PDB file of C-alpha atoms in Angstrom:
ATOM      1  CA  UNK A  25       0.000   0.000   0.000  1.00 89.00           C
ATOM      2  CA  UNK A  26       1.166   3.531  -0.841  1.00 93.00           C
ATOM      3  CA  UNK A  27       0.938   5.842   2.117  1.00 93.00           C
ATOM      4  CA  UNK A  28       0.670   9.784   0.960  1.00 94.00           C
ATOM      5  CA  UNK A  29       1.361  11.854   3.850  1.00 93.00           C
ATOM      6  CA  UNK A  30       1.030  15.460   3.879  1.00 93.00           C
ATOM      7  CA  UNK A  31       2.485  17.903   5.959  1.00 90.00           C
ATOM      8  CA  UNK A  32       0.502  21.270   5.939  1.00 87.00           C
ATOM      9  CA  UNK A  33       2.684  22.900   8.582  1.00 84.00           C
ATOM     10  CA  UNK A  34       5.655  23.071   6.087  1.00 85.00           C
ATOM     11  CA  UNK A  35       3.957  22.930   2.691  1.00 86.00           C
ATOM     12  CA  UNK A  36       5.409  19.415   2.002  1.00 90.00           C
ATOM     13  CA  UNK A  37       4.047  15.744   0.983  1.00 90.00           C
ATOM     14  CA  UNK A  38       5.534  12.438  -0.096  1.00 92.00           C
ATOM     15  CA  UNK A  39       4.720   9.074  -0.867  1.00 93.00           C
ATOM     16  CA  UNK A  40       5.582   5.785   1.321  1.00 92.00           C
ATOM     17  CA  UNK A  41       5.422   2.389  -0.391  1.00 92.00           C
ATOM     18  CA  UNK A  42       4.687   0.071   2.420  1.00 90.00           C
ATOM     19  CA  UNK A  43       4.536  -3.422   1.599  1.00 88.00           C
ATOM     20  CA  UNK A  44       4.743  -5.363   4.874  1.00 86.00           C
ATOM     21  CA  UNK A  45       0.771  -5.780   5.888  1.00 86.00           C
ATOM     22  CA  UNK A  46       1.431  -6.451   9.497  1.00 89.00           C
ATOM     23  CA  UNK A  47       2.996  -2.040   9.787  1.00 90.00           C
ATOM     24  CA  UNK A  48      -0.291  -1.518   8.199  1.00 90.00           C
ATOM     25  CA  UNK A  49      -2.541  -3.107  10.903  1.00 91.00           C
ATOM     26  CA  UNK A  50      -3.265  -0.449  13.124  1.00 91.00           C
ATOM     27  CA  UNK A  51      -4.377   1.554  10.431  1.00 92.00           C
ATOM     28  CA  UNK A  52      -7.222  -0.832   9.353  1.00 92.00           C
ATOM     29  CA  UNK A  53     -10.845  -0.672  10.203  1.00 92.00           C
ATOM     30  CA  UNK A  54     -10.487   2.721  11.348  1.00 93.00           C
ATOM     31  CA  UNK A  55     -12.486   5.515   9.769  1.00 93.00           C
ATOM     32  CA  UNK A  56     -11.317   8.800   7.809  1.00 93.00           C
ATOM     33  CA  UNK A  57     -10.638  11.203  10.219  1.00 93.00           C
ATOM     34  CA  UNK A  58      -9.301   8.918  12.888  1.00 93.00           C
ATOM     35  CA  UNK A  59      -5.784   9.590  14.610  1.00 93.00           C
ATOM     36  CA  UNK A  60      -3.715   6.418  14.384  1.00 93.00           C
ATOM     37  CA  UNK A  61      -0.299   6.618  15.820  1.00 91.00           C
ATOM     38  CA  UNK A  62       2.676   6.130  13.330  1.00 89.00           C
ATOM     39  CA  UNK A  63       4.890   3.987  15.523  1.00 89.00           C
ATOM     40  CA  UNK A  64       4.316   0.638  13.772  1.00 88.00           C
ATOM     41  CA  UNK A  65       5.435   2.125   9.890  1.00 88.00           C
ATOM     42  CA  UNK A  66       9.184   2.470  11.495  1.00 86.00           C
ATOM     43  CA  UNK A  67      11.760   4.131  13.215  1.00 87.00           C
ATOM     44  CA  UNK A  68      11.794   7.714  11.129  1.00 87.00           C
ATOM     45  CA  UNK A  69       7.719   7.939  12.051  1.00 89.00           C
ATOM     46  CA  UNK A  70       8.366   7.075  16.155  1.00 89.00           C
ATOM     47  CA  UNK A  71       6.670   9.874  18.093  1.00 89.00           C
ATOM     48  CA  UNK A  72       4.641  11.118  14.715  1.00 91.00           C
ATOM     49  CA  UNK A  73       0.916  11.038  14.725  1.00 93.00           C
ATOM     50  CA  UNK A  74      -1.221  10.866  11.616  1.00 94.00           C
ATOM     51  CA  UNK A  75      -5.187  11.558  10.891  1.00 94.00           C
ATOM     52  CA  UNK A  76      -6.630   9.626   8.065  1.00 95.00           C
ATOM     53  CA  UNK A  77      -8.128  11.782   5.490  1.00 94.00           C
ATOM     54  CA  UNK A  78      -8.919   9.845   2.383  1.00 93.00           C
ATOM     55  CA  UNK A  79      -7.694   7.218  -0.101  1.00 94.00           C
ATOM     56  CA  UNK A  80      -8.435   4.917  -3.119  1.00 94.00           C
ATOM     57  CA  UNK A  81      -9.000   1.539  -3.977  1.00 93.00           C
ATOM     58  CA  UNK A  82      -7.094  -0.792  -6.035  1.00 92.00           C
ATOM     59  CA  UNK A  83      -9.716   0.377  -8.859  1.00 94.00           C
ATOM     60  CA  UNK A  84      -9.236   3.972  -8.170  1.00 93.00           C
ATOM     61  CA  UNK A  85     -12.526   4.308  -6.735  1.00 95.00           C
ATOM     62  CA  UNK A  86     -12.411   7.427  -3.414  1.00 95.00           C
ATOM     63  CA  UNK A  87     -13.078   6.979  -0.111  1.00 95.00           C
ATOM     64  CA  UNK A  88     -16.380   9.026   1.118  1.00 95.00           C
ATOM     65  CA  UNK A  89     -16.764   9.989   4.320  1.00 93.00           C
ATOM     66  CA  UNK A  90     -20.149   9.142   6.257  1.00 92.00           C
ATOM     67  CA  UNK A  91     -20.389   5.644   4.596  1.00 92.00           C
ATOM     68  CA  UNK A  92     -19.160   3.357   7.976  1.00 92.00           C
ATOM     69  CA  UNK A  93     -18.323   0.332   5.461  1.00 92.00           C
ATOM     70  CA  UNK A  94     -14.906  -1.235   3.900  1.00 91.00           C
ATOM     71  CA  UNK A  95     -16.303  -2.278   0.452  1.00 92.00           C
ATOM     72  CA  UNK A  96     -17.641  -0.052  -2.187  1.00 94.00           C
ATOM     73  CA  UNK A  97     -21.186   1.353  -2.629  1.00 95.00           C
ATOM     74  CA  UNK A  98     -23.343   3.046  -5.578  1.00 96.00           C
ATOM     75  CA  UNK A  99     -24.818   6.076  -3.840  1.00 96.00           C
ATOM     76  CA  UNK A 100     -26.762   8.962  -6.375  1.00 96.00           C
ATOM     77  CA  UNK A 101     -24.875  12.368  -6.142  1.00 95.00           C
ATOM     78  CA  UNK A 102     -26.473  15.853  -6.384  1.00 94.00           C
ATOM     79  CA  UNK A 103     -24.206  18.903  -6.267  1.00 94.00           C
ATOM     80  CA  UNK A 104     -22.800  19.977  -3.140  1.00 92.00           C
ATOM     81  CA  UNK A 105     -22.007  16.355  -2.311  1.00 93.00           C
ATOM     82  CA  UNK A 106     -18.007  14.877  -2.520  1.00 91.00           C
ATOM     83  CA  UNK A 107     -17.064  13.071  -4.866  1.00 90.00           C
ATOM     84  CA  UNK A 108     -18.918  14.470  -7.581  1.00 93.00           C
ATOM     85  CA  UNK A 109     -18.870  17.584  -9.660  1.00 93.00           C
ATOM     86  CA  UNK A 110     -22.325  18.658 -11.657  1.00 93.00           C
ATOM     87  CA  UNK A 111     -21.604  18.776 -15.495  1.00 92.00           C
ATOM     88  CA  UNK A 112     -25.661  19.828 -16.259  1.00 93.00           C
ATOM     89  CA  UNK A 113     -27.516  21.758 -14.041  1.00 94.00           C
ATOM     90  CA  UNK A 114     -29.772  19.709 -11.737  1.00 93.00           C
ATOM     91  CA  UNK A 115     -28.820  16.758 -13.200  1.00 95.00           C
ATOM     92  CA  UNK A 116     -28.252  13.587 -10.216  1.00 95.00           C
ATOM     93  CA  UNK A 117     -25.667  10.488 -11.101  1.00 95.00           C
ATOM     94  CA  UNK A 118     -25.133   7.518  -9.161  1.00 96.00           C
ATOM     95  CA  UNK A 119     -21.652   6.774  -8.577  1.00 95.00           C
ATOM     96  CA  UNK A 120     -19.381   4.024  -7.593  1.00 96.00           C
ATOM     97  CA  UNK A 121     -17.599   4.877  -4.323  1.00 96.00           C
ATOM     98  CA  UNK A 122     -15.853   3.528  -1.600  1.00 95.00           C
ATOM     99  CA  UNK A 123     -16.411   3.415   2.118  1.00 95.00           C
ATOM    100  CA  UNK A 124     -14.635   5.408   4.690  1.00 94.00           C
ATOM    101  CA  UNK A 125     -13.271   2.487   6.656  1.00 94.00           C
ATOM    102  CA  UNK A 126      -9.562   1.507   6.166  1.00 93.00           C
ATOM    103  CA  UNK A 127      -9.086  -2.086   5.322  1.00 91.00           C
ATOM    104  CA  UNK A 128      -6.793  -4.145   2.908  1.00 91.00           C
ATOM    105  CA  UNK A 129      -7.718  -3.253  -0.973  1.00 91.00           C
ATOM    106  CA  UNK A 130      -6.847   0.144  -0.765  1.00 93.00           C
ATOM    107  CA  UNK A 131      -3.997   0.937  -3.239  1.00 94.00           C
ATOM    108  CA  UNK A 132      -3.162   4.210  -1.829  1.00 94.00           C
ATOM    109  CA  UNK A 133      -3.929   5.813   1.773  1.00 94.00           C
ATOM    110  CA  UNK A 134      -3.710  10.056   2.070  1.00 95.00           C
ATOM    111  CA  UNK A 135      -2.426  10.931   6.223  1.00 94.00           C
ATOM    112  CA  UNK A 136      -2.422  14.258   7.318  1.00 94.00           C
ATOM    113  CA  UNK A 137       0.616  14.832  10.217  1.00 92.00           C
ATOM    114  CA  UNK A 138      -1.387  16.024  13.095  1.00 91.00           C
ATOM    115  CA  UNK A 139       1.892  15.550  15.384  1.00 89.00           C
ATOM    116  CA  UNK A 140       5.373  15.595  14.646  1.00 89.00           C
ATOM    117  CA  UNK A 141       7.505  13.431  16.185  1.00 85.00           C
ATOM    118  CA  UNK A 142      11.255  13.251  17.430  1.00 84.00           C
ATOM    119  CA  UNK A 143      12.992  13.104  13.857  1.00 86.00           C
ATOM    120  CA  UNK A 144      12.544  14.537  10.974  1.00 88.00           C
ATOM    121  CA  UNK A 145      11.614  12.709   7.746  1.00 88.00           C
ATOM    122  CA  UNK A 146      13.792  13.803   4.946  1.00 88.00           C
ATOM    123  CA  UNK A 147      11.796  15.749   1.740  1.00 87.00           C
ATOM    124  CA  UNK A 148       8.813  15.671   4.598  1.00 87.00           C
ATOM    125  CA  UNK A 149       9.521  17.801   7.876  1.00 86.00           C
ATOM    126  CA  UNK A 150      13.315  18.727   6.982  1.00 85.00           C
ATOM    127  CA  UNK A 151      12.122  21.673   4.807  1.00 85.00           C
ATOM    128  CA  UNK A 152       9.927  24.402   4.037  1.00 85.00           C
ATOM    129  CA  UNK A 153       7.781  25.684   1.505  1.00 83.00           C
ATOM    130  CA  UNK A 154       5.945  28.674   1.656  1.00 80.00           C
ATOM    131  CA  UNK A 155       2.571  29.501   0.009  1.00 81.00           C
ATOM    132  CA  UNK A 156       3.021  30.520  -3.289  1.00 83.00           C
ATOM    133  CA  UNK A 157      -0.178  33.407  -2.738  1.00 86.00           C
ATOM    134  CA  UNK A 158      -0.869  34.849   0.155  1.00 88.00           C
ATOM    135  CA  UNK A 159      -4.556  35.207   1.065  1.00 91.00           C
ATOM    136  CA  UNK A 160      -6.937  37.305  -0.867  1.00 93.00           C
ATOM    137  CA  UNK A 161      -9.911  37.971   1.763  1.00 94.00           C
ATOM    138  CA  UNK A 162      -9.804  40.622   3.612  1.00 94.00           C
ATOM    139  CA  UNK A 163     -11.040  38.727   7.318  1.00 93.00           C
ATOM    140  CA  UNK A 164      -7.998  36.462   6.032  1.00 93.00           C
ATOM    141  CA  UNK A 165      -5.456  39.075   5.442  1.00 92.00           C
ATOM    142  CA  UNK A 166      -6.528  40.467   9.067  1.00 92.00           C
ATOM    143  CA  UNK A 167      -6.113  36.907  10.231  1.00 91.00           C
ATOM    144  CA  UNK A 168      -2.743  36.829   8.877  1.00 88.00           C
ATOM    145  CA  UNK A 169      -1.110  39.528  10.163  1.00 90.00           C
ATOM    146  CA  UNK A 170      -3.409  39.650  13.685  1.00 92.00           C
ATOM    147  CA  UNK A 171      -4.565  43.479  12.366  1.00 91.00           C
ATOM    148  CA  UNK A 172      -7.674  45.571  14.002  1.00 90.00           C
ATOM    149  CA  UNK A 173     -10.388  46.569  12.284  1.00 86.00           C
ATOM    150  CA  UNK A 174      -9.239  50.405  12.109  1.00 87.00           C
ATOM    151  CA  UNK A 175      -6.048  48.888   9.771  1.00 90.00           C
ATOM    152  CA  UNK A 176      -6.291  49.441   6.253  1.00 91.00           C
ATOM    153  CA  UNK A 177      -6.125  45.755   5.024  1.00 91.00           C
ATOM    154  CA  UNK A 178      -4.870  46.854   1.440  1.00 90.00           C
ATOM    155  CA  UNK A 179      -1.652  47.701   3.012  1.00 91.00           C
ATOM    156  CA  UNK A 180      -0.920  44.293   4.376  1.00 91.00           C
ATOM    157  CA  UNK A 181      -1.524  42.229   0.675  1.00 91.00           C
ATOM    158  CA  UNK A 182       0.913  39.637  -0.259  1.00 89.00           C
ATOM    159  CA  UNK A 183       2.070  40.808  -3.351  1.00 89.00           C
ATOM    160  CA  UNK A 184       4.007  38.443  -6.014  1.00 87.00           C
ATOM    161  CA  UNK A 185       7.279  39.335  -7.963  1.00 86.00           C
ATOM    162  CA  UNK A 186       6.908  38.588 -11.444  1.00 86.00           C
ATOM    163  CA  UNK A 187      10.266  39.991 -12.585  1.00 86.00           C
ATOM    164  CA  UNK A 188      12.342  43.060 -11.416  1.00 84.00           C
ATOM    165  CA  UNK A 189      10.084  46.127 -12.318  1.00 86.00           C
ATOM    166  CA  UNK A 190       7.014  44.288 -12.343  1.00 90.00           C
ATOM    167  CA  UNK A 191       4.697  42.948  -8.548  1.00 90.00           C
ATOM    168  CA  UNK A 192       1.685  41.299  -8.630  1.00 90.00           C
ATOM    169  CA  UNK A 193      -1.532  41.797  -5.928  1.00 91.00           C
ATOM    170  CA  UNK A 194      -5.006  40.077  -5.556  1.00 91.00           C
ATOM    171  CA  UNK A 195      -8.183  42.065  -5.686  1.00 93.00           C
ATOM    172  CA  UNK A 196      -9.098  41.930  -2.026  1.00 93.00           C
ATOM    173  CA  UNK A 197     -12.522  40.555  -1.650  1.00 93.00           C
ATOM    174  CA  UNK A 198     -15.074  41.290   0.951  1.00 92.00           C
ATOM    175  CA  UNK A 199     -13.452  44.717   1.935  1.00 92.00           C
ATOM    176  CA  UNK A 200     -15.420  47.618   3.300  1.00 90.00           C
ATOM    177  CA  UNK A 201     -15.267  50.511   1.303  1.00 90.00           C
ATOM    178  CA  UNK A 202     -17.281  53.841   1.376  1.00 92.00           C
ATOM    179  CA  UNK A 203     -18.678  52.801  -1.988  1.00 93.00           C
ATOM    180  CA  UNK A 204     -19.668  49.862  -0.610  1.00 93.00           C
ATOM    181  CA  UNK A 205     -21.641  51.401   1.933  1.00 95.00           C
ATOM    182  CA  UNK A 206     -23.233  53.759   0.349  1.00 96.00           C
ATOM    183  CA  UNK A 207     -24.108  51.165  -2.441  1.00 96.00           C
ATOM    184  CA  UNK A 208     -25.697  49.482   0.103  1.00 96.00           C
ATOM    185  CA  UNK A 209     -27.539  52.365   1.517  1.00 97.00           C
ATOM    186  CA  UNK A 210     -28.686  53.392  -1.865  1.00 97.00           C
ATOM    187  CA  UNK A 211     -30.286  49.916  -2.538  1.00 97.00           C
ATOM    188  CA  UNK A 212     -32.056  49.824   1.091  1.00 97.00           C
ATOM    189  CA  UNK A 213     -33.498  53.034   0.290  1.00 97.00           C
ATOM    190  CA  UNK A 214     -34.715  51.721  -2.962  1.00 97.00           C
ATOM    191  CA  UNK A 215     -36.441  48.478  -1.594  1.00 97.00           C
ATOM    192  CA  UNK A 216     -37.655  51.151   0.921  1.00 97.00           C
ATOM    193  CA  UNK A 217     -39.097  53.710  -1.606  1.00 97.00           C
ATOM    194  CA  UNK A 218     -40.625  50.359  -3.323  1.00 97.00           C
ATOM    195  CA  UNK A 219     -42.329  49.424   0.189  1.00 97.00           C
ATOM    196  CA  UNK A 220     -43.920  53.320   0.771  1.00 97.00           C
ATOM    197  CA  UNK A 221     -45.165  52.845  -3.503  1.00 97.00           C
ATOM    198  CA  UNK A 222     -46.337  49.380  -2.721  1.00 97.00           C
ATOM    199  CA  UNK A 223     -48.211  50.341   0.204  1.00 97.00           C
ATOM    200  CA  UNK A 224     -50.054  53.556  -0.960  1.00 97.00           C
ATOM    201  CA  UNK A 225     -51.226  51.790  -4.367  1.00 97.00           C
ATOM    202  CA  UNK A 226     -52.370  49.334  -2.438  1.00 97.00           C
ATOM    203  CA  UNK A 227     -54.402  51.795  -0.695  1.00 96.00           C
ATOM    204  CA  UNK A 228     -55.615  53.452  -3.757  1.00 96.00           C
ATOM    205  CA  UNK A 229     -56.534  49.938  -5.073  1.00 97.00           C
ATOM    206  CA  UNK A 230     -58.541  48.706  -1.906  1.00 96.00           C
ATOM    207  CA  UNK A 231     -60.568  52.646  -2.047  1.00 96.00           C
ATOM    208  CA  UNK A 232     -61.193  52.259  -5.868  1.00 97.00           C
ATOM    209  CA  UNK A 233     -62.223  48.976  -5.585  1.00 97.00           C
ATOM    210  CA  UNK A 234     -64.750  49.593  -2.302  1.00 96.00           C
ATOM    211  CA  UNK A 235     -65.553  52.830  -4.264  1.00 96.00           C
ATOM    212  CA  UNK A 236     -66.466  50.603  -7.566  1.00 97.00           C
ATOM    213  CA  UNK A 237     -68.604  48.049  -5.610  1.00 96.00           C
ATOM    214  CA  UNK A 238     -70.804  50.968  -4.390  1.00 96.00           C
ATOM    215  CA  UNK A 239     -71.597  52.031  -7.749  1.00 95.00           C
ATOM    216  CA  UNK A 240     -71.830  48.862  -9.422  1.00 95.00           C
ATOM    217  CA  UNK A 241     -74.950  48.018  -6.248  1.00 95.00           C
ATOM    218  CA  UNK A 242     -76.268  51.665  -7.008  1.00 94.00           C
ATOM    219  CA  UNK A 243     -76.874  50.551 -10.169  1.00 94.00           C
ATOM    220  CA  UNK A 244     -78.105  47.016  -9.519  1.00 95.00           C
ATOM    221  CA  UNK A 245     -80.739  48.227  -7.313  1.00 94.00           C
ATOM    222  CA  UNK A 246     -81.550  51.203  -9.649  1.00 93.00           C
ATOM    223  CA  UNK A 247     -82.448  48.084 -12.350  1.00 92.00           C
ATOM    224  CA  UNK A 248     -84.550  46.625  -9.890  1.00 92.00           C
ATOM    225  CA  UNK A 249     -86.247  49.822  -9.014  1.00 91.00           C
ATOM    226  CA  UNK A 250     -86.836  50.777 -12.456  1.00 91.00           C
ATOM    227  CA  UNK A 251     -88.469  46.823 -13.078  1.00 89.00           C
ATOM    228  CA  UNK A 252     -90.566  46.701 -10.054  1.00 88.00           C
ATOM    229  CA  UNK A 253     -91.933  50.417 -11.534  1.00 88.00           C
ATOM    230  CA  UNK A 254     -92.393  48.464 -15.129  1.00 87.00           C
ATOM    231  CA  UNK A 255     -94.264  45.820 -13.829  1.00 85.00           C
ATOM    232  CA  UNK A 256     -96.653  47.783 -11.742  1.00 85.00           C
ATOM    233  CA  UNK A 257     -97.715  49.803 -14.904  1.00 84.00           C
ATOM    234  CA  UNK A 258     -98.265  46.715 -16.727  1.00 82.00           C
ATOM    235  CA  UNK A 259    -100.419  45.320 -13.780  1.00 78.00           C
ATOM    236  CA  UNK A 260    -102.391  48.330 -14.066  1.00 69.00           C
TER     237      UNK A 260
END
């Protein structure tokens, strides 16, 4: 089994070919997400402790979390569910995929370090390498660089070298501006002035319309007047 371990502290993964079964036995029947300790791969992982976050069969089918089985299933996907990306809108598939309990078939298993231990592993925790962008949201950028709210953010963006003369910067998103605001006070006011129309042509409707039904009995009981008059002539 392959063993892809990640380490997000320093930027850095690699891939372990493990092919004894009985390092590999603490790992199995435990879920994604679990913390397994990584004393039984070796000596270089003694101390290190890993959390399982995915993998793939021998087939290259993915590991889902929420399905507590080893084997694979056909579930039906709708967007906004993993393993699965909408090519029409609307449009539901039902998918081969596998279950989110370790066991034997997998091919390849992806470990996040969640501790380090006592040595480092070389091309793993020997080195570092640094995001190639920094963030681009402004609660990010804030984050970042532990900044108040008074701080201008758009002083504090990560901005890229592209050669010499020339530096690159995101558009921040999500930043407060006074155009912003006022933007936003301009379309409150609107849905207000929409409410204040709405509400006095309603009125207008409601008086027309009480105003119509008056008339329209005026002249239904005029009609009968005028028949019961007929009638009595004719009697006569």
């Amino acid at each position: 089994m392959k063993l892809n371990i990640a380490n997000p502290a320093g930027g850095l993964q690699k891939v372990f070919e493990i092919d004894d079964d009985k390092k590999l036995l603490p790992f199995y029947d435990k879920r994604m997400s679990s913390e397994v300790s990584g004393d039984s791969l070796g000596d270089e992982f003694k101390g290190y402790i890993f959390r399982i976050s995915g993998g793939n069969d021998k087939q290259g089918f993915p590991m889902k979390q929420g399905i507590l089985c080893n084997h694979r299933v056909r579930l039906l996907f709708k967007k906004g569910m993993s393993c699965f990306r909408e090519r029409r809108k609307g449009c539901r598939k039902r998918k081969s995929v596998r279950g989110c309990v370790v066991g034997p078939d997998l091919a390849t298993l992806s470990l996040v370090i969640s501790k380090k231990g006592d040595a480092d592993i070389p091309g793993l925790t020997d080195d570092q390498r640094p995001r190639r962008l920094g963030p681009k949201r402004a609660s990010n950028i804030r984050k970042l660089f532990n900044l108040e709210k008074k701080d201008d953010v758009r002083n504090f963006v990560v901005r890229r070298e592209l050669n010499e003369k020339k530096k690159k910067a995101p558009k921040i998103q999500r930043l407060v501006t006074p155009a912003m605001l006022q933007r936003k006070r301009y379309f409150r006011s609107q849905t207000r002035q929409k409410m204040v129309l709405g509400k006095k042509l309603k009125e207008e409707y409601t008086k027309r319309l009480s105003e119509y039904r008056q008339e329209q009995k005026e002249l239904r009981a005029a009609e009968v007047a005028k028949k019961k008059k007929e009638k009595k002539e004719t009697t006569k």
